[in-house]
Amino acid sequence: MSLEVRRTDEGLELELTGEWVAQRVPAIESGLAAVDLAAARQVSIATQRLSALDLSGAWALRQLLSRARAAGVAVSFRGPPPDQLRLLEEILADTSPAGAPAASGPPARQPLTAIGRNAVLAGRDLLQGLAFVGRASTTLLRGLARPRRLRPISIARHVYDTGLTAVPIVALIAFLISAIIVAGRSGSAFAAELGSMRLNEEVDALIATGVDPFEVLVLPRVLGLTIALPLLTIIADLTGLTGGALLCRYLLDMPLTQYASRVTEAIASTTFWVGLVKAPVFAVLIALAGCYRGLQVRESARELGRLVTVAVVQAIFCVILADALFAVLFMEMDV
């Protein structure tokens, strides 16, 4: 069964199950045709048990929604509507008349109006960011239940891209001064990659074929960087200690044995493990910022450049904020 129907006092509860793909459209359409909308005031639709949905299945679902609305029946979803349905609505809603004059410029805004508009946009962006994190988390939980959906080959590729290829620059900077470089390097790369895919409509193509872009594009990058950053942290620690040893040897004429003993005295035994605990958290923040802004790209290359910059700034801000919170936490724990 691809559709379960329950009649309640309020109307109908529909639960979509199984695969709603092109090969099963005849069976799906026959099931939808059997849905009796008579005497129903509202229809509630649940999609949590859908295992696959492509544009053909989404079109059949849209036909049902159109039939319900034409009959005066209110339609609601339990949870967010499917992305495939949103994609169809965006395509069909593009009905702007040809030759319409373009606006000469933005209307004049009063200061209070601008403040209110910016506050609303910031609140909306915050809610969308929380929804992005929530969806990435649910995708991870589904992947843990079915490990093959975690796509280990893709994760391995991103470990290579974000970890092994970053070793030279991370080692160089750690050797000289030590700095946060992964936020700028990997965060911008994720935003640019996904933004380019949005501009080329590759993400829409994935949605149209019933593939979850979070499972294919977001989760492997998050897990890949989460694996790679602790390894880069170890390399940066070793390189930083080596750089300090060489500088002390040749600038201060300090023997290496004395340097090693002073390092052992100055650095607590927990310092190394504290760094390893923080690294995966920083990796998740950097990857989510890059992926989130990359998937927001629309319409133009100018927007791509702007959101790549925003991704880098937000990734660095999140890392600094998380580091401050860790400092307070470890101080309270006397670590």
Short mmCIF file of N, CA and C in Angstrom, two decimals, residues 8 25 125 134 180 228 238 259 289:
data_model
loop_
_atom_site.label_atom_id
_atom_site.label_comp_id
_atom_site.label_asym_id
_atom_site.label_seq_id
_atom_site.Cartn_x
_atom_site.Cartn_y
_atom_site.Cartn_z
N THR A 8 -11.77 10.74 10.30
CA THR A 8 -11.99 11.23 11.66
C THR A 8 -13.17 12.19 11.67
N VAL A 25 3.43 5.03 -10.38
CA VAL A 25 2.40 6.06 -10.55
C VAL A 25 1.01 5.48 -10.82
N ASP A 125 15.77 34.20 9.25
CA ASP A 125 17.02 33.49 8.98
C ASP A 125 17.40 32.57 10.14
N GLY A 134 18.13 20.99 12.40
CA GLY A 134 17.24 19.91 12.76
C GLY A 134 17.13 18.86 11.69
N ILE A 180 43.12 29.86 13.15
CA ILE A 180 41.94 29.14 12.65
C ILE A 180 41.94 29.29 11.13
N ALA A 228 38.06 14.72 9.98
CA ALA A 228 39.34 15.29 9.55
C ALA A 228 39.89 16.31 10.54
N LEU A 238 51.57 19.10 16.94
CA LEU A 238 52.94 18.63 16.76
C LEU A 238 53.79 19.65 16.01
N TYR A 259 64.02 22.78 26.43
CA TYR A 259 62.71 23.14 25.85
C TYR A 259 61.67 22.07 26.15
N ALA A 289 27.65 25.73 8.72
CA ALA A 289 27.59 27.10 8.21
C ALA A 289 27.84 27.12 6.70
#
